[in-house]
Coordinates of C-alpha atoms in Angstrom, one line a residue:
Chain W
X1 CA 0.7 -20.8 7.1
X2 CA 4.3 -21.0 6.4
X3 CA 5.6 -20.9 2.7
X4 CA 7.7 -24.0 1.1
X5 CA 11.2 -24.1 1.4
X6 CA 13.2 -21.4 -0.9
X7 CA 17.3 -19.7 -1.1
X8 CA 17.7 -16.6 0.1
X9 CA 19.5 -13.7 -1.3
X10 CA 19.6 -9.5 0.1
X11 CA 22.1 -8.0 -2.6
X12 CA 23.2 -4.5 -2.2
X13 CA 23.0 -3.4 -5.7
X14 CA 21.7 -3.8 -8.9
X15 CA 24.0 -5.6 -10.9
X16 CA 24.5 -8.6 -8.2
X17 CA 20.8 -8.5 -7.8
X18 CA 20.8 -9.4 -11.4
X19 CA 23.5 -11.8 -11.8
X20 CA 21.7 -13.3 -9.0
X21 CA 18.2 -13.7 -10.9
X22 CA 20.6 -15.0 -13.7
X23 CA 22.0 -17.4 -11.8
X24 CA 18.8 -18.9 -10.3
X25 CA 16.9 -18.5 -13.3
X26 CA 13.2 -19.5 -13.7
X27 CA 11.9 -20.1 -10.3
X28 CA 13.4 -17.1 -8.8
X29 CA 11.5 -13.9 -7.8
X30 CA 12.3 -10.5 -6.9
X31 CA 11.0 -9.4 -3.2
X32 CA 10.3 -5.7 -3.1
X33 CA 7.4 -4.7 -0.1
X34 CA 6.9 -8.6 -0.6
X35 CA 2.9 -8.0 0.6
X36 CA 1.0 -9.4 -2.6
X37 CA 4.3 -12.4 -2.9
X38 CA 4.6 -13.3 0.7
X39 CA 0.6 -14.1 1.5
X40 CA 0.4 -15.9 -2.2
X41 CA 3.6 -17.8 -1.2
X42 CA 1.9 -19.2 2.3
X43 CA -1.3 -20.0 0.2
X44 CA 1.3 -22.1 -1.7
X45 CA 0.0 -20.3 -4.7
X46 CA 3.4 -19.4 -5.5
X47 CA 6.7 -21.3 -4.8
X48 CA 9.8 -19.6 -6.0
X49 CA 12.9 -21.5 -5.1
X50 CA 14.8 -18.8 -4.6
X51 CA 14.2 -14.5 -3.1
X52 CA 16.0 -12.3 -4.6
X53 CA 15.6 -9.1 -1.4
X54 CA 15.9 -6.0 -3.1
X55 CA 15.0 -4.3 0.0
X56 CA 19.0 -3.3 0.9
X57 CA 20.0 -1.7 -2.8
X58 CA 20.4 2.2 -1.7
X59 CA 18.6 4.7 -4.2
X60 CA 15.7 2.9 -5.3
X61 CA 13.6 4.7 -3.3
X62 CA 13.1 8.7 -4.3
X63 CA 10.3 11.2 -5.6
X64 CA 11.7 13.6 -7.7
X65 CA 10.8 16.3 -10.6
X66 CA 14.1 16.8 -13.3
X67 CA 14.1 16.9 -16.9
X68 CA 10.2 17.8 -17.3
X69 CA 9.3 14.3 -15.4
X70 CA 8.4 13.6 -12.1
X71 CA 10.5 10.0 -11.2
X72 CA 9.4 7.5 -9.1
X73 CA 12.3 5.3 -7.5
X74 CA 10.7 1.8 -8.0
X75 CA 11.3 0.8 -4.5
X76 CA 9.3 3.7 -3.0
X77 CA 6.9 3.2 -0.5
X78 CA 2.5 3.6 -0.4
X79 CA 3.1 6.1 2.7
X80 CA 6.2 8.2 1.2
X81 CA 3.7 8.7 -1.4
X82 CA 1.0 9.5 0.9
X83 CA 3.3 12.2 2.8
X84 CA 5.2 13.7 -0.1
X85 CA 4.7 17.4 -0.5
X86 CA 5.3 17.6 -3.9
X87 CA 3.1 14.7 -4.7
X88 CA 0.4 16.1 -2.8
X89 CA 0.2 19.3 -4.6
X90 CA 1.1 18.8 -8.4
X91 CA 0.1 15.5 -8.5
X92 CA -2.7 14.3 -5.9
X93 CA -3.8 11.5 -7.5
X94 CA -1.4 9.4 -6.2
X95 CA -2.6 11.2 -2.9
X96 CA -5.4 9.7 -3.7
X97 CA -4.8 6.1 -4.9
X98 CA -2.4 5.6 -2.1
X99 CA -5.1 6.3 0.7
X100 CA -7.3 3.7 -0.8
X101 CA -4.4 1.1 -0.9
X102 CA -4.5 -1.6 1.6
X103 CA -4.1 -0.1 5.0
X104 CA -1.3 2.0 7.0
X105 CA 0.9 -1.3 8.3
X106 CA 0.5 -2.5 4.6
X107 CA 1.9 1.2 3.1
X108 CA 4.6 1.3 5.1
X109 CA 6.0 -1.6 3.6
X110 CA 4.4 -1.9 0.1
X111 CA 6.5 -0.3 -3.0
X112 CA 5.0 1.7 -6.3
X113 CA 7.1 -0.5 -8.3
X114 CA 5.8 -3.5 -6.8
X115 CA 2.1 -2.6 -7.2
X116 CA 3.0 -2.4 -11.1
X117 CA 4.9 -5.0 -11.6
X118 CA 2.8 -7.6 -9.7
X119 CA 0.3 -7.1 -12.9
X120 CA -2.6 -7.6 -11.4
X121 CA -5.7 -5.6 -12.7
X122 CA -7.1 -4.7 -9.5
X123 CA -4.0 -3.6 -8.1
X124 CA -4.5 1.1 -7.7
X125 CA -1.1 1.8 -9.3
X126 CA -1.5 0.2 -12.8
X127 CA -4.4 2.8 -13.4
X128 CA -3.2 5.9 -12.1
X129 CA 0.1 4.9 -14.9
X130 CA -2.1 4.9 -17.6
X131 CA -4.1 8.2 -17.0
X132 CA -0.3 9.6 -16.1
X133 CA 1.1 8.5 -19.5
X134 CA 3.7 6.8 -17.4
X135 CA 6.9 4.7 -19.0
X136 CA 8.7 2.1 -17.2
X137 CA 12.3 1.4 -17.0
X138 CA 13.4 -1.9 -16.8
X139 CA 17.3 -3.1 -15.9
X140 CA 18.6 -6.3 -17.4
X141 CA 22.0 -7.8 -18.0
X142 CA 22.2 -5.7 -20.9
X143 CA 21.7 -2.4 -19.6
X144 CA 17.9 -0.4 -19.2
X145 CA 15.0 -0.3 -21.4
X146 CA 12.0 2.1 -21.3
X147 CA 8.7 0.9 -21.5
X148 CA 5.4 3.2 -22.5
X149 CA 2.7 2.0 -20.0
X150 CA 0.3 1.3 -22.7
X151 CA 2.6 -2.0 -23.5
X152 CA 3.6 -2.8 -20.0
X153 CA 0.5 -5.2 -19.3
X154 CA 0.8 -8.2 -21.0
X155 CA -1.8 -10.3 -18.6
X156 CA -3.0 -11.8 -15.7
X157 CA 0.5 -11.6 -13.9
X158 CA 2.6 -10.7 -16.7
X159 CA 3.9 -8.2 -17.5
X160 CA 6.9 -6.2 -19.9
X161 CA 9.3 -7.6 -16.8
X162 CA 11.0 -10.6 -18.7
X163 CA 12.9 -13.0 -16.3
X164 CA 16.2 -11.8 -14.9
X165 CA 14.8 -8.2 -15.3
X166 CA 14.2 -5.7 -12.7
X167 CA 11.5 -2.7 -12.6
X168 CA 13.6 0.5 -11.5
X169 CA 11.6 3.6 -12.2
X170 CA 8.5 5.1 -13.2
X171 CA 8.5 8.3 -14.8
X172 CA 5.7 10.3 -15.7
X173 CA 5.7 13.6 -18.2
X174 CA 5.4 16.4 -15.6
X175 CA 1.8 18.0 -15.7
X176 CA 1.5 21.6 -16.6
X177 CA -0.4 24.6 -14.6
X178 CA -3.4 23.8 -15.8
X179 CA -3.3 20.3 -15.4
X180 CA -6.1 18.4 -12.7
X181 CA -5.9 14.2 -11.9
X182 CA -7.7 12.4 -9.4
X183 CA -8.4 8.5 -8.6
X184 CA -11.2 6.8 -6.6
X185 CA -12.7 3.5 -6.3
X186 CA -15.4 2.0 -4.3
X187 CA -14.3 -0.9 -2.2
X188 CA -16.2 -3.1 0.1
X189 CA -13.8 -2.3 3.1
X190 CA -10.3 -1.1 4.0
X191 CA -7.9 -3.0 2.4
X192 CA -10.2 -4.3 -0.3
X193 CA -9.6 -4.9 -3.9
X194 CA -11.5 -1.9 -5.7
X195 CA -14.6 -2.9 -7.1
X196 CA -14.5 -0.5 -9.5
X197 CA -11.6 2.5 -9.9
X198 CA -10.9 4.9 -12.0
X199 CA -8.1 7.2 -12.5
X200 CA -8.4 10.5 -14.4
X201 CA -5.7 13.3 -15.7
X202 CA -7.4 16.7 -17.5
X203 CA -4.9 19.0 -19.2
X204 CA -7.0 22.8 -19.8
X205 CA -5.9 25.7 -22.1
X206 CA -6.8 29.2 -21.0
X207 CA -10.1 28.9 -22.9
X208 CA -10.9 25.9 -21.0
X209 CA -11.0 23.3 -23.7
X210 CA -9.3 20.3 -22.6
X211 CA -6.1 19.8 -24.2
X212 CA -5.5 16.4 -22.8
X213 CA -6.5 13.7 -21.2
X214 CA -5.9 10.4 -19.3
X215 CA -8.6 7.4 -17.8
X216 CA -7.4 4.4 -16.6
X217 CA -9.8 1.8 -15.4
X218 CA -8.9 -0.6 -12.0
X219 CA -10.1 -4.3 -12.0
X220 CA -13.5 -4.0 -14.5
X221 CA -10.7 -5.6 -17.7
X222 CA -8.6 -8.9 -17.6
X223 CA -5.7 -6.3 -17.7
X224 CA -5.5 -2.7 -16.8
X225 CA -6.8 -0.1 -18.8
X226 CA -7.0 2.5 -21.0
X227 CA -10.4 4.5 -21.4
X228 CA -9.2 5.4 -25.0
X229 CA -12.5 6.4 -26.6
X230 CA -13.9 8.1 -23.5
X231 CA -10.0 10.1 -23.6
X232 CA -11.2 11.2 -27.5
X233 CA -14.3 12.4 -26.7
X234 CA -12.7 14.9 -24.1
X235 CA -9.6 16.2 -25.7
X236 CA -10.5 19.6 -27.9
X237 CA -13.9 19.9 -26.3
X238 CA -14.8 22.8 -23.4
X239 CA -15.2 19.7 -20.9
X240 CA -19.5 20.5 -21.1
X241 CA -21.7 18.3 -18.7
X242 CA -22.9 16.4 -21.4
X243 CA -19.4 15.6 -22.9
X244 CA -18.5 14.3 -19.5
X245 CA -21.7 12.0 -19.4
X246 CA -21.0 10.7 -23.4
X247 CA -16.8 9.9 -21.9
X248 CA -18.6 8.3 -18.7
X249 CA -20.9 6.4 -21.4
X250 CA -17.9 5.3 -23.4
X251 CA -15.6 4.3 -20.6
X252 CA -18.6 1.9 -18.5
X253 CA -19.4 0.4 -22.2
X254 CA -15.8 -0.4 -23.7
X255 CA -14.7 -2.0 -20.5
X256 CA -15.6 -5.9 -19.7
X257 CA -16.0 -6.4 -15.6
X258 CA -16.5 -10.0 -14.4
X259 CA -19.2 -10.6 -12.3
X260 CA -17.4 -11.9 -8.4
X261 CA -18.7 -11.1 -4.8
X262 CA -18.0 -7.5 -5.2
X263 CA -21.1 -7.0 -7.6
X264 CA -22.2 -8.4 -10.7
X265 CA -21.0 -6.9 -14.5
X266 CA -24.4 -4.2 -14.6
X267 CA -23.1 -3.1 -11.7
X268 CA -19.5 -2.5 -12.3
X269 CA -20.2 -1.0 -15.4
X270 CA -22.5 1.4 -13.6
X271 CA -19.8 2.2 -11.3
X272 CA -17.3 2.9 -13.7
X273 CA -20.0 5.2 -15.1
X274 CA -20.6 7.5 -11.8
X275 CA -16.7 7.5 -10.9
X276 CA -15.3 8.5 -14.0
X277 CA -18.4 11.6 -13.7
X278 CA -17.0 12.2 -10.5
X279 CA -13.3 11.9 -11.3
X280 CA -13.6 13.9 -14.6
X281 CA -15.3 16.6 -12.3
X282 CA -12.8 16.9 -9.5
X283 CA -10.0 16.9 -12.2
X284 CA -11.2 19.5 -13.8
X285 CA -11.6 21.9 -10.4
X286 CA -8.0 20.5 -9.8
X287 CA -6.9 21.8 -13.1
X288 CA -8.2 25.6 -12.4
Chain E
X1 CA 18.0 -23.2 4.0
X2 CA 19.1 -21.4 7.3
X3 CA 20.8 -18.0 7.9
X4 CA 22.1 -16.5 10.6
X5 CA 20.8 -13.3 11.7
X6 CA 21.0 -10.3 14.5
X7 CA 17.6 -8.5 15.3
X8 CA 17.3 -6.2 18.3
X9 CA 14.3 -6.8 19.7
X10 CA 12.8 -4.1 22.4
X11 CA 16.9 -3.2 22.5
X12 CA 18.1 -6.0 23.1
X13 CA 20.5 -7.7 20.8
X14 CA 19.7 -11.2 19.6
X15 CA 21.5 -13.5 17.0
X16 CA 19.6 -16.2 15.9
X17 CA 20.0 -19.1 13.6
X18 CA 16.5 -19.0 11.0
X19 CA 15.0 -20.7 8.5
X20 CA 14.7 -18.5 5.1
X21 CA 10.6 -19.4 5.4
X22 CA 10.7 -18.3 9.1
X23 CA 7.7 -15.7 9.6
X24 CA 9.0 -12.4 11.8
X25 CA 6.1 -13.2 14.2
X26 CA 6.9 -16.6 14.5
X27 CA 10.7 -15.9 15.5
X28 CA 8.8 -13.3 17.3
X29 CA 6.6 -15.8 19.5
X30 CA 8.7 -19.2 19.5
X31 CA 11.8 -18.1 19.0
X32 CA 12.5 -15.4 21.4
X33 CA 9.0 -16.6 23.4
X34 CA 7.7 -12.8 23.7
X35 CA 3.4 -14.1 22.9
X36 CA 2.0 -10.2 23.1
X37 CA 2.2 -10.2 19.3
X38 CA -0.6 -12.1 18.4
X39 CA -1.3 -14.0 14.9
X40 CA -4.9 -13.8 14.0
X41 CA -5.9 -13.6 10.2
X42 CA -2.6 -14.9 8.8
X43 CA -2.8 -13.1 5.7
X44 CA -2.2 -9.1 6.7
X45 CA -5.9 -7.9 7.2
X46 CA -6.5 -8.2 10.6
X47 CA -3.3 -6.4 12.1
X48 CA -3.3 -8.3 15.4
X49 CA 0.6 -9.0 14.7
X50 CA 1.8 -5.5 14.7
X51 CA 4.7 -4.7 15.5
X52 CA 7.6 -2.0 14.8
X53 CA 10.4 -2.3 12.2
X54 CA 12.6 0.4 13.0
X55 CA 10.1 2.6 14.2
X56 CA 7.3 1.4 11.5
X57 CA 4.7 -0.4 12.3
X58 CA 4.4 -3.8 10.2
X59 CA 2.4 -6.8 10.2
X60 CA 4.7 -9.7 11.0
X61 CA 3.0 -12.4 9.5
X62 CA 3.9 -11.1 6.3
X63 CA 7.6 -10.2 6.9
X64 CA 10.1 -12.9 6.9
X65 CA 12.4 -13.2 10.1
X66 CA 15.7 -12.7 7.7
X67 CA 13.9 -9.5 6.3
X68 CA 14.8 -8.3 10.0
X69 CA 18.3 -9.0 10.4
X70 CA 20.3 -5.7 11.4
X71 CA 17.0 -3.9 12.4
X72 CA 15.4 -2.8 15.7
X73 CA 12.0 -4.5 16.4
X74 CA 9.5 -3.7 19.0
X75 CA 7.2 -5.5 20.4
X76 CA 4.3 -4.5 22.7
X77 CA 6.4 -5.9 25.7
X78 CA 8.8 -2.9 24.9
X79 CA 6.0 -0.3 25.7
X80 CA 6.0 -0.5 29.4
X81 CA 9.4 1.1 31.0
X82 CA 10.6 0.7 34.5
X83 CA 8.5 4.2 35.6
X84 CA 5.6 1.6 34.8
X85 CA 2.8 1.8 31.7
X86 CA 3.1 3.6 28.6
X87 CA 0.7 6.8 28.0
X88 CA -0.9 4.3 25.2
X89 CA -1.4 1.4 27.4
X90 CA -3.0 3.6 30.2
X91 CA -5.2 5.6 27.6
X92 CA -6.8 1.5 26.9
X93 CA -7.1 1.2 30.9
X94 CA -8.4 4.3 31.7
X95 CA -11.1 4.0 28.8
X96 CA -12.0 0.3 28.4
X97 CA -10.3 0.4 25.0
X98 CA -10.3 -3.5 25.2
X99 CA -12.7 -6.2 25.6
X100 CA -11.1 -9.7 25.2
X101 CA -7.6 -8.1 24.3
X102 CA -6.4 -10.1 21.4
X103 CA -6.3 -7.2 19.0
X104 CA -4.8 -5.1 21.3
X105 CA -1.1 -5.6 21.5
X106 CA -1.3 -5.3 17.3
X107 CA -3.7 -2.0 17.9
X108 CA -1.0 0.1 20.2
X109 CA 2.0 -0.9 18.2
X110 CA 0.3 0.5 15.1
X111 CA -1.1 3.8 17.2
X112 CA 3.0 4.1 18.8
X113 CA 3.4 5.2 15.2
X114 CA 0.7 6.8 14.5
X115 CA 1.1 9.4 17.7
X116 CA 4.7 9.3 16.7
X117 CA 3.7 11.0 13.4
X118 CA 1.1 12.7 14.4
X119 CA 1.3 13.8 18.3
X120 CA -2.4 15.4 18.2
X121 CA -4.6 13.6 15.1
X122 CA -8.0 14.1 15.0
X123 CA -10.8 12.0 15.3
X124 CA -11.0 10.8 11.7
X125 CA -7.3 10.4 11.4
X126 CA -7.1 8.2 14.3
X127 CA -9.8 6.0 12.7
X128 CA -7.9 6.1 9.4
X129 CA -4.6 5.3 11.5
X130 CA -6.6 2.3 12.9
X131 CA -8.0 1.1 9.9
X132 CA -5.3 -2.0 9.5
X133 CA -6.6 -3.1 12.6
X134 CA -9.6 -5.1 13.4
X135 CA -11.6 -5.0 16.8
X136 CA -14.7 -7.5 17.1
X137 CA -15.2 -6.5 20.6
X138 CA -15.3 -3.0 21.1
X139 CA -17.0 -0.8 17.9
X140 CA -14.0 1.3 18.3
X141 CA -14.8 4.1 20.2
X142 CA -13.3 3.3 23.4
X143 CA -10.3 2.9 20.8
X144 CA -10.4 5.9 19.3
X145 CA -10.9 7.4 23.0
X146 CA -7.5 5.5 24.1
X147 CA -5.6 7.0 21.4
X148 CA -7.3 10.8 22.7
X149 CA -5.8 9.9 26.1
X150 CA -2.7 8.8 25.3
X151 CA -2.6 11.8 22.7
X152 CA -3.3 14.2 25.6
X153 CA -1.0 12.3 28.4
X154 CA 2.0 12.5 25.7
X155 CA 1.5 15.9 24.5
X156 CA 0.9 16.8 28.5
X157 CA -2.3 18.4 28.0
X158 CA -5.5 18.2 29.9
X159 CA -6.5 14.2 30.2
X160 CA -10.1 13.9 29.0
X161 CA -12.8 12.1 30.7
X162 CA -12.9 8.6 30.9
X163 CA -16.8 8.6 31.6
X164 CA -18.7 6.1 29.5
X165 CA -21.3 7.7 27.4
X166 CA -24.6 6.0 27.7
X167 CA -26.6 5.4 23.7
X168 CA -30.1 5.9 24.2

């Protein structure tokens, strides 16, 4: 399979990269780890006329903590995730999430940014963003924008990333001391869409009642999302077995899986229901 | 839409006149006619067309050849050196690590990395390692035992034994 005919472009910074989307307008996309674009442009389900190869612009790619955020270059890879240090202690559910994505060849080429802006529902990413209270910054001829994650999702394949405008960073409120996340989903093999995934932040005070929380839900909505009522039921409560079970109940109710190969709705919804359990849970012993 | 680009492929350089649409496995097989990278699934699950990008290993169906240009690819014919077969390669020998051999080429570019990164893994990261990679023939335990040879032969430890073991 060999994609249809398209222009070419590798800039080496932002601005060009810009003027180039500018210049080619509509039918021209942005390449980043290019492995959701380049399979759906050799099933000719997308054509673009013209790449724009962010690949060679230097400092897109970084993991870093300043100002009371962690930052996320947009450009970073799955497995710089996976091996980070700091990553792996304060904040392991991208740990997490980034084992489950795809495979190893797949990480080493695949980019956070990417896996956001895509906007695709079952992509890992969008999730773990919206239990992480994350904001996105966007460059466009007329300088950056910041986007709250909650506002980021627009639909199937659209997203806040308006045409000529480049994803650059995600940054994420840095968690405190007593702060726990973790994300799984249950997928049919390696490298498969999650059938169900759920990504979970838990903020304690010293008394143990929950100070905050975070739930994103992966592929079980037409866009990613937010647990909000299961997030209410936790925050100022002391996190008790059956508060858990009532945010478990809320989140497998409020969201609205379509039925494919991967299992029908009853069962997606039951899913949802024994990960978030599960993920509440491990947050918590993260948190402490 | 053509470009002209410069890949080095298992060190040697090459400049070569692409279409922008040209797949990295198919300048790979056609191009420069080295045909131990295989294409099997076409769409980045099966991992048969593995090869390295600058030391990472990549599946070249989805990268497009000007993606390449100015970087070092290898290809399982860069394995083998003049002093003959590399550690990986023998580990697959010595432990019937293949049956019909398509997914193999793919399978020791992707553990070249992985033994790279992680000289001694253990079982469970070695089948994590190998999980972009599919094998219809073997069940992956004469795999996984390759990639324990090979670990052993590199690190210049103690070669475990090749014996079969016998399911009863």
């Amino acid at each position: 399979m060999i994609p249809e005919h398209f222009g070419y472009s590798a800039p080496s910074s932002i601005s060009e990269a810009l003027s180039l989307l500018k210049e080619h307008g509509e039918d021209a996309k942005i390449l980043a780890g290019g492995h959701s674009l380049l399979p759906m442009m050799k099933l000719r389900f997308a054509s673009p006329s013209h790449l724009v190869d962010i690949n060679n612009i230097p400092g897109l790619s970084y993991i870093k903590e300043e100002d009371g955020r962690l930052k996320i270059g947009a450009m970073t890879r799955e497995v710089d995730l996976e091996e980070s240090d700091v990553i792996s202690t304060r904040y392991p559910i991208f740990t997490d999430a980034s084992k489950l994505i795809a495979d190893p060849q797949v990480r080493n080429f695949g980019t956070v940014g990417g896996n956001i802006a895509h906007g695709d529902a079952a992509n890992d990413h969008p999730a773990v963003m919206i239990a992480l209270r994350a904001e996105v910054e966007i460059a466009g001829e007329n300088g950056s924008r910041t986007v709250p994650i909650d506002d980021f999702f627009y639909g199937f394949y659209m997203t806040a990333v308006q045409q000529g405008e480049i994803l650059t960073e995600i940054s994420i409120p840095s968690l405190g001391e007593r702060a726990g996340s973790a994300y799984h989903k249950a997928e049919r093999k390696v490298g498969d869409y999650a059938t169900a995934g759920v990504a979970v932040v838990i903020e304690v005070d010293a008394e143990g009642s929950c100070t905050k929380a975070g739930i994103g839900l992966t592929n079980v909505n037409p866009t990613p999302m937010r647990a909000a009522r299961s997030e209410e039921v936790l925050v100022g409560s002391k996190l008790t077995s059956e508060d858990i079970e009532k945010a478990a109940e809320y989140a497998a109710a409020d969201c609205s899986p379509s039925p494919d190969l991967r299992g029908d709705e009853e069962y997606k919804r039951h899913l949802v229901n024994v990960i978030t359990k599960r993920m509440i849970n491990k947050a918590i012993q993260r948190a402490s | 839409m053509k470009k002209e680009i410069t890949v080095t492929i298992n060190g040697t350089p090459q400049t070569l006149e692409v279409e922008n649409r040209l797949l990295l496995v198919h300048l790979i097989r056609e191009n420069v006619s080295l045909t131990g990278t295989h294409i099997g699934c076409d769409t980045s699950s099966c991992g048969a067309c593995t090869v390295l990008i600058d030391g990472k290993s990549a599946k070249s169906c989805t990268v497009l050849a000007v993606q390449a240009d100015g970087k070092e690819i290898t290809t399982v014919e860069g394995l083998a050196t003049a002093e003959g077969i590399h550690p990986i390669q023998e580990g697959f020998k010595e432990n019937h690590g293949l049956h019909c051999g398509f997914c193999t080429p793919g399978m020791m570019m992707r553990i070249k990395e992985l033994l790279e990164k992680n000289p001694n893994p253990t079982e469970e990261e070695i089948r994590w390692g190998i999980s972009g990679n599919l094998c219809r023939c073997t069940g992956y335990n004469n795999i996984v035992k390759a990639v324990q040879y090979a670990s052993a032969k590199m690190r210049g430890e103690e070669l475990p034994s090749t014996e079969p073991e016998f399911v009863s």
